[in-house]
Amino acid sequence: MTWLRTPDGDPWGIHNLPYGSVTDSAGRRFAGVRIGDQVLDLGSCPARWSAYFADGALDEFLAAGRGIHAAVRTDLRGWLTDPGSEATLRPLLHPLDGLVAHRPFHVADYVDFYAFEAHAANVGRMFRAGEDPLTPNWKHLPIGYHGRAGSVVASGTPVVRPRGQLGPGRYGPSERLDFEAEVGFVVGTGTDPASTVPAEGFDEHVFGVVLLNDWSARDIQSWEYRPLGPMLGKSFATSIGSWVTPLDALADAWLPAPAQDPPPLPYLGAGRALDLRLEVRINGTLVSRPPFRQMYWTPAQLLAHLTSNGAALRTGDLFASGTVSGPERDQRGCLLELGWNGAEPLTLAGGATRAFLADGDEVTITAIAPGRSGPVALAEVSGRVEPAVSETPNA
Amino acid sequence: MTWLRTPDGDPWGIHNLPYGSVTDSAGRRFAGVRIGDQVLDLGSCPARWSAYFADGALDEFLAAGRGIHAAVRTDLRGWLTDPGSEATLRPLLHPLDGLVAHRPFHVADYVDFYAFEAHAANVGRMFRAGEDPLTPNWKHLPIGYHGRAGSVVASGTPVVRPRGQLGPGRYGPSERLDFEAEVGFVVGTGTDPASTVPAEGFDEHVFGVVLLNDWSARDIQSWEYRPLGPMLGKSFATSIGSWVTPLDALADAWLPAPAQDPPPLPYLGAGRALDLRLEVRINGTLVSRPPFRQMYWTPAQLLAHLTSNGAALRTGDLFASGTVSGPERDQRGCLLELGWNGAEPLTLAGGATRAFLADGDEVTITAIAPGRSGPVALAEVSGRVEPAVSETPNA
């Protein structure tokens, strides 16, 4: 189909085309689109829209609006299937494995939701034993909170084990470091203050999707979070995939919205479920297959709720699903749940066990979406745990 | 003392010199320093450092570091007291009342603390009746959470009453709209990930201070906040003063740290209390005099805690104290407390009563710090409540 001869069924084929920002071995940074095992330099393309990529990042392109997003994708798909374009584009292609990928956009505000019933109920059972696992509001509104945008890093960035207050009178390296497998949505077109985005407006404002790991220090979190929610237990690092999958690549992956009881208030609208099939590996061992389609709230409802008070959206806003967990044990999206707060450690290949993450552990999250032209891969999000730094402050 | 002949004891005299970003009547935007009722155009000053102000905002100056901050202040104080500089500087002075002031810097991450014991205890009594007013962690760590940086607006920006979920099955305009009188700290020099800022590093990283109003919809907040903290009840608007008072202007306003029991863990350090005397007015009626010096945690401890897990600081990070409240009724910094959640409405001049804010109400927060050369005024933060927009979504 394309003159690049990507293999049949390649999940990075021409039906995918995610966007990123990379540096080549000569130190030149450019924005690119990934096709197969190659990256096309978008800022050098013979098109007027190449100017949006001139600074080597995606921010101006994200802000340019849906018309430009569609035009670029149409041009790329046309060129990559037109043998007459090969001579022009070949010099603009770079092998992926010679490039370093960066966080692909500037994160404006980062909001994390809590939209999987299995996850919220499991956490409730562990953190608030004796109470209802779900708080009374859980099925009435998508619960979320703001995270630290400045701590969002690209896949591959090492994650230093945080220090923190682990309980009354105890400060030290977290002893309960965890990952959270999530899906993040990237805002393209912003809004003005005091406007809202109904569920039907989702496609107008969301550009695409990244996998996300919201690293969590469970000991810090469980001690600090009442009454204002998680802060330092989460704010040290959040990793995202380095390639943003545009919604246009996921058109075949939408499913009817899940059943919701009680029916959501009209301002939340309906939306649809998104069929992303996640896999989580620790040091190569597959430990979970979290099913994104089981999210209780739809992605469009998350956005409708987020803007329901008139909060403006900005280009680069990132909102995430919360930990993706299904009802089965091997569908749980974090170690807190997989190992039941340390009570049932996981066994990895080779026999090592993990209640929580050890220094040196590498966590990798991947995902596939179904598509008529073949599966669509989302860029992995990966990170290795480094030991806590010395207690000596280095202000 | 200065050739501008500011009156004796003028709280905007040469001992103050706050920084802002303004537009003149011709539409030209520039960064300026306020002296008396004038604003000096910093980007046009005959100094190498004028380049930091070239884009009309404070961001590059904030990032330039403490050496530049000190050099600019020294030059300004020298020029403004040297009659030989008058001829050069006079053309760069603009009357304040002909200028529109903007949000003076780009807000990177916004964190709000909860550091006043009287406030936290009062809210606990109202929101969690029957439980201890303070959560068990409150005296062990400064509780805080991330707010929405994109919703931080300049003083004078109208605040549209938010809509939201007010309880099970209810969506509409907030019926319990409130202000929160706070003090915000503006980060100049950032840090690298995995580094920490001990209490002694406060002056190295904090550039200055702004007054802050963290507008709050108490009905939305009380329904949504379990278990992940406030989100939509706060994320619609946070107002800050348009002039950043540098720490250098507040050198005489520091006091010994308050007594803390239990003693804080060593990573929190000590720091000192800051003597800012706030006043809150609703439609001109003085309703409260919140005493900032009574904050349980010191400003330096807030920063030490915020960075204790290795979270990096960025230029433009803003962290706020939480509602400033003292033990007396007329020292409470929000209507929730002043009117005891609607049970004891306030009476304003003219006899109108307020349990919460009405459309059209204007809330103004001012503050003065003591200084050997006379009081130092902080720029007011003011905002008027506009009616909720129609329910028809305008995506």
Tab-separated table of C-alpha atoms in Angstrom, chain B residues 11-373:
chain	number	residue	atom	x	y	z
B	11	PRO	CA	3.331	52.211	51.055
B	12	TRP	CA	4.222	52.284	47.336
B	13	GLY	CA	7.436	54.206	47.973
B	14	ILE	CA	10.955	53.291	46.988
B	15	HIS	CA	11.157	50.562	49.665
B	16	ASN	CA	8.445	48.598	47.813
B	17	LEU	CA	8.972	48.487	44.002
B	18	PRO	CA	6.730	45.618	42.856
B	19	TYR	CA	6.857	44.307	39.286
B	20	GLY	CA	4.031	43.903	36.789
B	21	SER	CA	2.987	43.785	33.145
B	22	VAL	CA	0.725	46.480	31.708
B	23	THR	CA	-0.769	47.807	28.503
B	24	ASP	CA	-0.999	51.532	27.842
B	25	SER	CA	-3.825	53.390	26.118
B	26	ALA	CA	-2.090	52.924	22.764
B	27	GLY	CA	-2.164	49.160	23.210
B	28	ARG	CA	1.550	48.773	23.892
B	29	ARG	CA	2.388	46.134	26.477
B	30	PHE	CA	5.403	46.501	28.721
B	31	ALA	CA	6.854	45.230	31.963
B	32	GLY	CA	7.117	47.810	34.674
B	33	VAL	CA	7.938	48.584	38.250
B	34	ARG	CA	5.461	50.535	40.334
B	35	ILE	CA	6.624	53.557	42.313
B	36	GLY	CA	4.013	55.767	43.927
B	37	ASP	CA	1.293	56.280	41.344
B	38	GLN	CA	3.683	55.786	38.412
B	39	VAL	CA	4.979	52.792	36.466
B	40	LEU	CA	8.507	52.756	35.053
B	41	ASP	CA	8.908	50.961	31.710
B	42	LEU	CA	11.655	48.432	32.458
B	43	GLY	CA	12.211	47.228	28.913
B	44	SER	CA	13.210	50.762	27.896
B	45	CYS	CA	15.634	51.386	30.753
B	46	PRO	CA	19.264	52.204	29.907
B	47	ALA	CA	20.659	48.979	31.357
B	48	ARG	CA	21.753	45.627	29.980
B	49	TRP	CA	19.074	43.928	32.054
B	50	SER	CA	16.316	45.680	30.111
B	51	ALA	CA	16.487	42.746	27.655
B	52	TYR	CA	14.868	40.487	30.281
B	53	PHE	CA	11.729	42.603	29.957
B	54	ALA	CA	11.718	42.854	26.172
B	55	ASP	CA	8.553	40.784	25.677
B	56	GLY	CA	6.512	42.856	28.111
B	57	ALA	CA	6.148	40.109	30.725
B	58	LEU	CA	8.139	39.104	33.802
B	59	ASP	CA	8.920	35.494	32.895
B	60	GLU	CA	12.471	35.946	31.638
B	61	PHE	CA	13.321	38.222	34.534
B	62	LEU	CA	11.943	35.724	37.061
B	63	ALA	CA	14.083	33.012	35.480
B	64	ALA	CA	17.213	35.178	35.406
B	65	GLY	CA	18.165	34.388	38.995
B	66	ARG	CA	18.794	36.173	42.207
B	67	GLY	CA	21.855	38.074	41.038
B	68	ILE	CA	19.881	39.823	38.311
B	69	HIS	CA	16.953	40.425	40.632
B	70	ALA	CA	19.275	42.164	43.088
B	71	ALA	CA	21.050	44.149	40.376
B	72	VAL	CA	17.808	45.496	38.941
B	73	ARG	CA	16.541	46.556	42.347
B	74	THR	CA	19.828	48.219	43.207
B	75	ASP	CA	19.840	50.137	39.935
B	76	LEU	CA	16.236	51.213	40.342
B	77	ARG	CA	16.756	52.443	43.879
B	78	GLY	CA	19.882	54.276	42.814
B	79	TRP	CA	18.304	55.956	39.816
B	80	LEU	CA	15.132	56.942	41.621
B	81	THR	CA	17.112	58.720	44.328
B	82	ASP	CA	19.693	60.275	42.019
B	83	PRO	CA	18.510	63.660	40.682
B	84	GLY	CA	20.897	63.153	37.791
B	85	SER	CA	18.794	60.276	36.500
B	86	GLU	CA	15.536	62.155	36.430
B	87	ALA	CA	15.903	63.479	32.899
B	88	THR	CA	16.544	60.002	31.546
B	89	LEU	CA	13.798	58.233	33.463
B	90	ARG	CA	10.977	60.786	33.352
B	91	PRO	CA	9.988	59.814	29.792
B	92	LEU	CA	9.777	56.171	30.859
B	93	LEU	CA	7.249	56.829	33.623
B	94	HIS	CA	3.529	56.288	32.975
B	95	PRO	CA	0.660	57.188	35.306
B	96	LEU	CA	-0.708	53.980	36.810
B	97	ASP	CA	-4.312	54.984	36.274
B	98	GLY	CA	-3.883	55.059	32.493
B	99	LEU	CA	-2.672	51.460	32.334
B	100	VAL	CA	-4.343	48.056	32.314
B	101	ALA	CA	-2.451	45.475	34.388
B	102	HIS	CA	-2.253	41.823	33.303
B	103	ARG	CA	-1.469	38.575	35.048
B	104	PRO	CA	2.210	39.369	35.448
B	105	PHE	CA	3.738	35.965	34.702
B	106	HIS	CA	2.949	32.606	33.137
B	107	VAL	CA	1.800	30.244	35.893
B	108	ALA	CA	3.608	26.915	35.572
B	109	ASP	CA	2.119	24.725	38.342
B	110	TYR	CA	-0.221	26.054	40.996
B	111	VAL	CA	-0.263	24.402	44.427
B	112	ASP	CA	-2.560	25.468	47.215
B	113	PHE	CA	-1.835	24.608	50.841
B	114	TYR	CA	-4.090	24.452	53.877
B	115	ALA	CA	-1.734	25.871	56.432
B	116	PHE	CA	-3.926	27.846	58.852
B	117	GLU	CA	-5.096	25.857	61.831
B	118	ALA	CA	-8.161	28.000	62.468
B	119	HIS	CA	-9.308	27.544	58.859
B	120	ALA	CA	-8.667	23.804	58.682
B	121	ALA	CA	-10.402	23.233	62.012
B	122	ASN	CA	-13.413	25.355	61.054
B	123	VAL	CA	-13.808	23.571	57.710
B	124	GLY	CA	-13.438	20.204	59.445
B	125	ARG	CA	-16.210	21.130	61.896
B	126	MET	CA	-18.530	22.062	59.025
B	127	PHE	CA	-17.658	19.386	56.424
B	128	ARG	CA	-16.937	16.438	58.732
B	129	ALA	CA	-19.161	16.994	61.758
B	130	GLY	CA	-18.616	14.379	64.443
B	131	GLU	CA	-15.002	13.707	63.461
B	132	ASP	CA	-11.880	15.427	64.761
B	133	PRO	CA	-11.786	18.868	63.106
B	134	LEU	CA	-8.163	18.346	62.032
B	135	THR	CA	-7.233	15.163	60.148
B	136	PRO	CA	-4.523	13.098	61.931
B	137	ASN	CA	-1.831	14.199	59.462
B	138	TRP	CA	-2.461	17.936	59.759
B	139	LYS	CA	0.252	18.796	62.320
B	140	HIS	CA	2.765	16.422	60.725
B	141	LEU	CA	2.883	17.828	57.215
B	142	PRO	CA	1.628	20.877	55.339
B	143	ILE	CA	-1.372	19.524	53.457
B	144	GLY	CA	-1.778	20.828	49.939
B	145	TYR	CA	-3.030	19.958	46.479
B	146	HIS	CA	-2.554	21.054	42.890
B	147	GLY	CA	-4.968	23.591	41.467
B	148	ARG	CA	-5.618	24.600	37.861
B	149	ALA	CA	-2.827	26.851	36.606
B	150	GLY	CA	-4.801	27.768	33.483
B	151	SER	CA	-7.532	29.342	35.588
B	152	VAL	CA	-5.254	31.824	37.370
B	153	VAL	CA	-6.302	35.310	36.288
B	154	ALA	CA	-5.275	38.875	37.065
B	155	SER	CA	-6.996	41.049	39.604
B	156	GLY	CA	-9.981	42.770	38.026
B	157	THR	CA	-10.944	39.857	35.779
B	158	PRO	CA	-14.672	39.169	36.225
B	159	VAL	CA	-15.495	35.817	37.819
B	160	VAL	CA	-18.419	34.021	36.214
B	161	ARG	CA	-20.448	32.033	38.720
B	162	PRO	CA	-19.680	28.377	37.955
B	163	ARG	CA	-22.250	25.726	37.229
B	164	GLY	CA	-21.674	22.284	38.615
B	165	GLN	CA	-23.024	19.216	40.324
B	166	LEU	CA	-24.386	20.464	43.635
B	167	GLY	CA	-25.370	17.066	44.994
B	168	PRO	CA	-26.918	13.818	43.703
B	169	GLY	CA	-28.969	14.601	40.593
B	170	ARG	CA	-28.526	18.369	40.783
B	171	TYR	CA	-26.625	20.471	38.207
B	172	GLY	CA	-26.843	24.226	38.122
B	173	PRO	CA	-25.214	27.501	39.135
B	174	SER	CA	-23.392	27.276	42.444
B	175	GLU	CA	-25.529	28.503	45.318
B	176	ARG	CA	-22.587	28.736	47.708
B	177	LEU	CA	-19.981	30.806	45.929
B	178	ASP	CA	-17.176	31.960	48.199
B	179	PHE	CA	-13.832	33.744	48.198
B	180	GLU	CA	-10.669	32.619	49.977
B	181	ALA	CA	-8.159	35.262	51.068
B	182	GLU	CA	-4.681	33.847	50.563
B	183	VAL	CA	-1.054	34.735	49.962
B	184	GLY	CA	0.772	33.260	46.960
B	185	PHE	CA	4.520	32.761	46.493
B	186	VAL	CA	6.068	33.068	43.038
B	187	VAL	CA	9.029	30.881	42.097
B	188	GLY	CA	11.879	32.537	40.235
B	189	THR	CA	14.708	30.038	39.929
B	190	GLY	CA	13.665	26.463	39.225
B	191	THR	CA	15.315	23.184	40.215
B	192	ASP	CA	16.145	19.890	38.566
B	193	PRO	CA	14.019	16.787	39.119
B	194	ALA	CA	15.001	14.712	42.154
B	195	SER	CA	16.440	17.719	43.983
B	196	THR	CA	14.918	19.231	47.099
B	197	VAL	CA	14.810	22.760	48.513
B	198	PRO	CA	15.387	22.880	52.267
B	199	ALA	CA	13.822	25.666	54.303
B	200	GLU	CA	17.095	27.616	54.096
B	201	GLY	CA	16.819	27.597	50.302
B	202	PHE	CA	13.577	29.571	50.293
B	203	ASP	CA	15.165	32.912	49.338
B	204	GLU	CA	17.115	31.275	46.509
B	205	HIS	CA	13.991	30.062	44.739
B	206	VAL	CA	11.111	32.331	45.716
B	207	PHE	CA	11.082	35.687	43.978
B	208	GLY	CA	8.109	37.322	45.588
B	209	VAL	CA	4.576	37.451	46.849
B	210	VAL	CA	1.089	38.137	45.480
B	211	LEU	CA	-2.286	38.304	47.169
B	212	LEU	CA	-4.568	35.561	45.916
B	213	ASN	CA	-8.279	34.818	45.953
B	214	ASP	CA	-9.017	31.123	45.466
B	215	TRP	CA	-12.695	31.420	44.506
B	216	SER	CA	-14.587	28.370	45.738
B	217	ALA	CA	-18.009	26.860	45.068
B	218	ARG	CA	-18.709	25.208	48.406
B	219	ASP	CA	-21.647	23.105	47.178
B	220	ILE	CA	-19.664	21.646	44.269
B	221	GLN	CA	-16.621	21.152	46.499
B	222	SER	CA	-18.343	19.398	49.382
B	223	TRP	CA	-19.993	16.868	47.061
B	224	GLU	CA	-16.987	16.099	44.864
B	225	TYR	CA	-14.002	16.168	47.207
B	226	ARG	CA	-13.923	12.600	48.532
B	227	PRO	CA	-11.529	10.915	48.099
B	228	LEU	CA	-9.272	12.883	45.726
B	229	GLY	CA	-9.769	16.433	46.952
B	230	PRO	CA	-11.274	19.613	45.501
B	231	MET	CA	-11.416	19.993	41.734
B	232	LEU	CA	-14.342	21.728	39.991
B	233	GLY	CA	-15.274	23.568	43.181
B	234	LYS	CA	-12.034	25.508	42.705
B	235	SER	CA	-10.841	25.143	39.124
B	236	PHE	CA	-13.017	27.836	37.504
B	237	ALA	CA	-11.018	30.857	38.714
B	238	THR	CA	-8.167	31.902	40.988
B	239	SER	CA	-7.323	35.614	41.034
B	240	ILE	CA	-3.912	37.074	41.845
B	241	GLY	CA	-2.702	40.604	42.381
B	242	SER	CA	-1.193	42.239	39.315
B	243	TRP	CA	2.041	43.358	40.992
B	244	VAL	CA	4.553	40.906	42.416
B	245	THR	CA	6.164	42.196	45.599
B	246	PRO	CA	9.769	40.988	45.701
B	247	LEU	CA	10.964	39.321	48.897
B	248	ASP	CA	13.574	42.088	49.037
B	249	ALA	CA	10.789	44.540	49.885
B	250	LEU	CA	9.619	42.381	52.801
B	251	ALA	CA	12.925	41.986	54.629
B	252	ASP	CA	11.592	43.756	57.751
B	253	ALA	CA	8.390	41.707	57.905
B	254	TRP	CA	9.789	38.366	59.092
B	255	LEU	CA	9.114	37.106	62.594
B	256	PRO	CA	10.173	34.040	64.572
B	257	ALA	CA	8.481	30.852	63.438
B	258	PRO	CA	5.344	29.907	65.375
B	259	ALA	CA	5.449	27.117	67.968
B	260	GLN	CA	4.870	23.709	66.372
B	261	ASP	CA	3.876	20.601	68.304
B	262	PRO	CA	4.881	17.902	67.465
B	263	PRO	CA	8.239	19.259	66.301
B	264	PRO	CA	8.412	19.045	62.507
B	265	LEU	CA	10.610	16.376	60.919
B	266	PRO	CA	14.095	17.668	60.014
B	267	TYR	CA	13.377	17.746	56.274
B	268	LEU	CA	10.809	20.495	56.904
B	269	GLY	CA	13.339	22.773	58.589
B	270	ALA	CA	12.106	25.868	60.390
B	271	GLY	CA	11.867	29.137	58.497
B	272	ARG	CA	10.168	32.242	59.804
B	273	ALA	CA	6.687	33.724	59.869
B	274	LEU	CA	5.781	36.608	57.562
B	275	ASP	CA	3.828	39.512	59.003
B	276	LEU	CA	1.291	40.434	56.330
B	277	ARG	CA	-1.895	42.091	57.515
B	278	LEU	CA	-4.749	41.337	55.171
B	279	GLU	CA	-8.079	43.085	54.848
B	280	VAL	CA	-11.077	41.744	52.958
B	281	ARG	CA	-13.900	43.913	51.696
B	282	ILE	CA	-17.170	42.939	50.065
B	283	ASN	CA	-18.661	45.832	48.101
B	284	GLY	CA	-16.555	48.145	50.203
B	285	THR	CA	-17.524	46.794	53.618
B	286	LEU	CA	-14.546	45.564	55.648
B	287	VAL	CA	-15.501	42.004	56.616
B	288	SER	CA	-12.230	40.509	57.882
B	289	ARG	CA	-8.619	41.203	58.869
B	290	PRO	CA	-6.857	37.847	58.392
B	291	PRO	CA	-3.437	37.703	60.091
B	292	PHE	CA	-0.935	35.940	57.834
B	293	ARG	CA	1.658	35.754	60.624
B	294	GLN	CA	-0.492	33.110	62.308
B	295	MET	CA	0.154	30.496	59.612
B	296	TYR	CA	0.997	27.219	61.375
B	297	TRP	CA	3.610	26.204	58.792
B	298	THR	CA	6.171	28.748	57.625
B	299	PRO	CA	6.388	29.680	53.929
B	300	ALA	CA	9.804	27.984	53.818
B	301	GLN	CA	8.336	24.764	55.207
B	302	LEU	CA	5.660	24.780	52.518
B	303	LEU	CA	8.367	24.891	49.863
B	304	ALA	CA	10.515	22.269	51.609
B	305	HIS	CA	7.535	19.928	51.729
B	306	LEU	CA	6.499	20.616	48.136
B	307	THR	CA	9.943	19.590	46.893
B	308	SER	CA	10.635	16.856	49.468
B	309	ASN	CA	9.795	14.085	46.987
B	310	GLY	CA	12.084	15.482	44.308
B	311	ALA	CA	9.386	17.307	42.330
B	312	ALA	CA	11.152	19.944	40.230
B	313	LEU	CA	10.331	23.635	40.471
B	314	ARG	CA	9.824	25.730	37.368
B	315	THR	CA	9.946	29.482	36.970
B	316	GLY	CA	6.380	30.683	37.429
B	317	ASP	CA	5.349	27.984	39.880
B	318	LEU	CA	2.867	29.499	42.298
B	319	PHE	CA	2.187	28.087	45.735
B	320	ALA	CA	-0.353	29.576	48.075
B	321	SER	CA	-0.973	29.451	51.783
B	322	GLY	CA	-4.567	28.334	51.857
B	323	THR	CA	-7.211	30.505	53.443
B	324	VAL	CA	-5.721	32.938	55.947
B	325	SER	CA	-7.777	32.739	59.126
B	326	GLY	CA	-7.086	33.625	62.734
B	327	PRO	CA	-8.949	32.431	65.816
B	328	GLU	CA	-11.264	35.446	66.024
B	329	ARG	CA	-14.425	35.668	63.971
B	330	ASP	CA	-13.306	38.894	62.279
B	331	GLN	CA	-10.055	37.176	61.257
B	332	ARG	CA	-11.676	34.489	59.103
B	333	GLY	CA	-10.638	34.526	55.456
B	334	CYS	CA	-13.707	33.141	53.670
B	335	LEU	CA	-17.489	33.387	53.844
B	336	LEU	CA	-17.821	29.680	54.652
B	337	GLU	CA	-16.231	30.498	58.002
B	338	LEU	CA	-17.458	34.079	58.421
B	339	GLY	CA	-21.068	32.994	57.901
B	340	TRP	CA	-20.628	29.508	59.371
B	341	ASN	CA	-21.773	27.693	56.236
B	342	GLY	CA	-24.783	29.949	55.817
B	343	ALA	CA	-26.028	29.773	59.405
B	344	GLU	CA	-24.812	33.239	60.456
B	345	PRO	CA	-24.968	35.600	57.448
B	346	LEU	CA	-22.833	38.723	57.439
B	347	THR	CA	-24.389	42.158	57.321
B	348	LEU	CA	-22.821	44.609	54.878
B	349	ALA	CA	-22.999	48.382	54.895
B	350	GLY	CA	-26.549	49.415	53.995
B	351	GLY	CA	-28.015	46.350	55.700
B	352	ALA	CA	-27.699	43.738	52.957
B	353	THR	CA	-26.824	40.278	54.284
B	354	ARG	CA	-24.593	37.641	52.739
B	355	ALA	CA	-24.356	33.950	53.553
B	356	PHE	CA	-22.471	33.451	50.277
B	357	LEU	CA	-21.620	35.756	47.366
B	358	ALA	CA	-24.370	37.283	45.220
B	359	ASP	CA	-24.051	38.164	41.546
B	360	GLY	CA	-22.497	41.587	41.231
B	361	ASP	CA	-20.578	41.347	44.504
B	362	GLU	CA	-17.027	42.632	44.401
B	363	VAL	CA	-14.455	41.095	46.734
B	364	THR	CA	-11.231	43.018	47.339
B	365	ILE	CA	-8.270	41.794	49.365
B	366	THR	CA	-5.473	44.163	50.362
B	367	ALA	CA	-2.485	43.793	52.654
B	368	ILE	CA	0.247	45.772	54.322
B	369	ALA	CA	3.601	44.540	55.644
B	370	PRO	CA	5.601	46.451	58.220
B	371	GLY	CA	8.886	48.000	57.149
B	372	ARG	CA	11.519	50.256	58.726
B	373	SER	CA	11.068	52.761	55.884
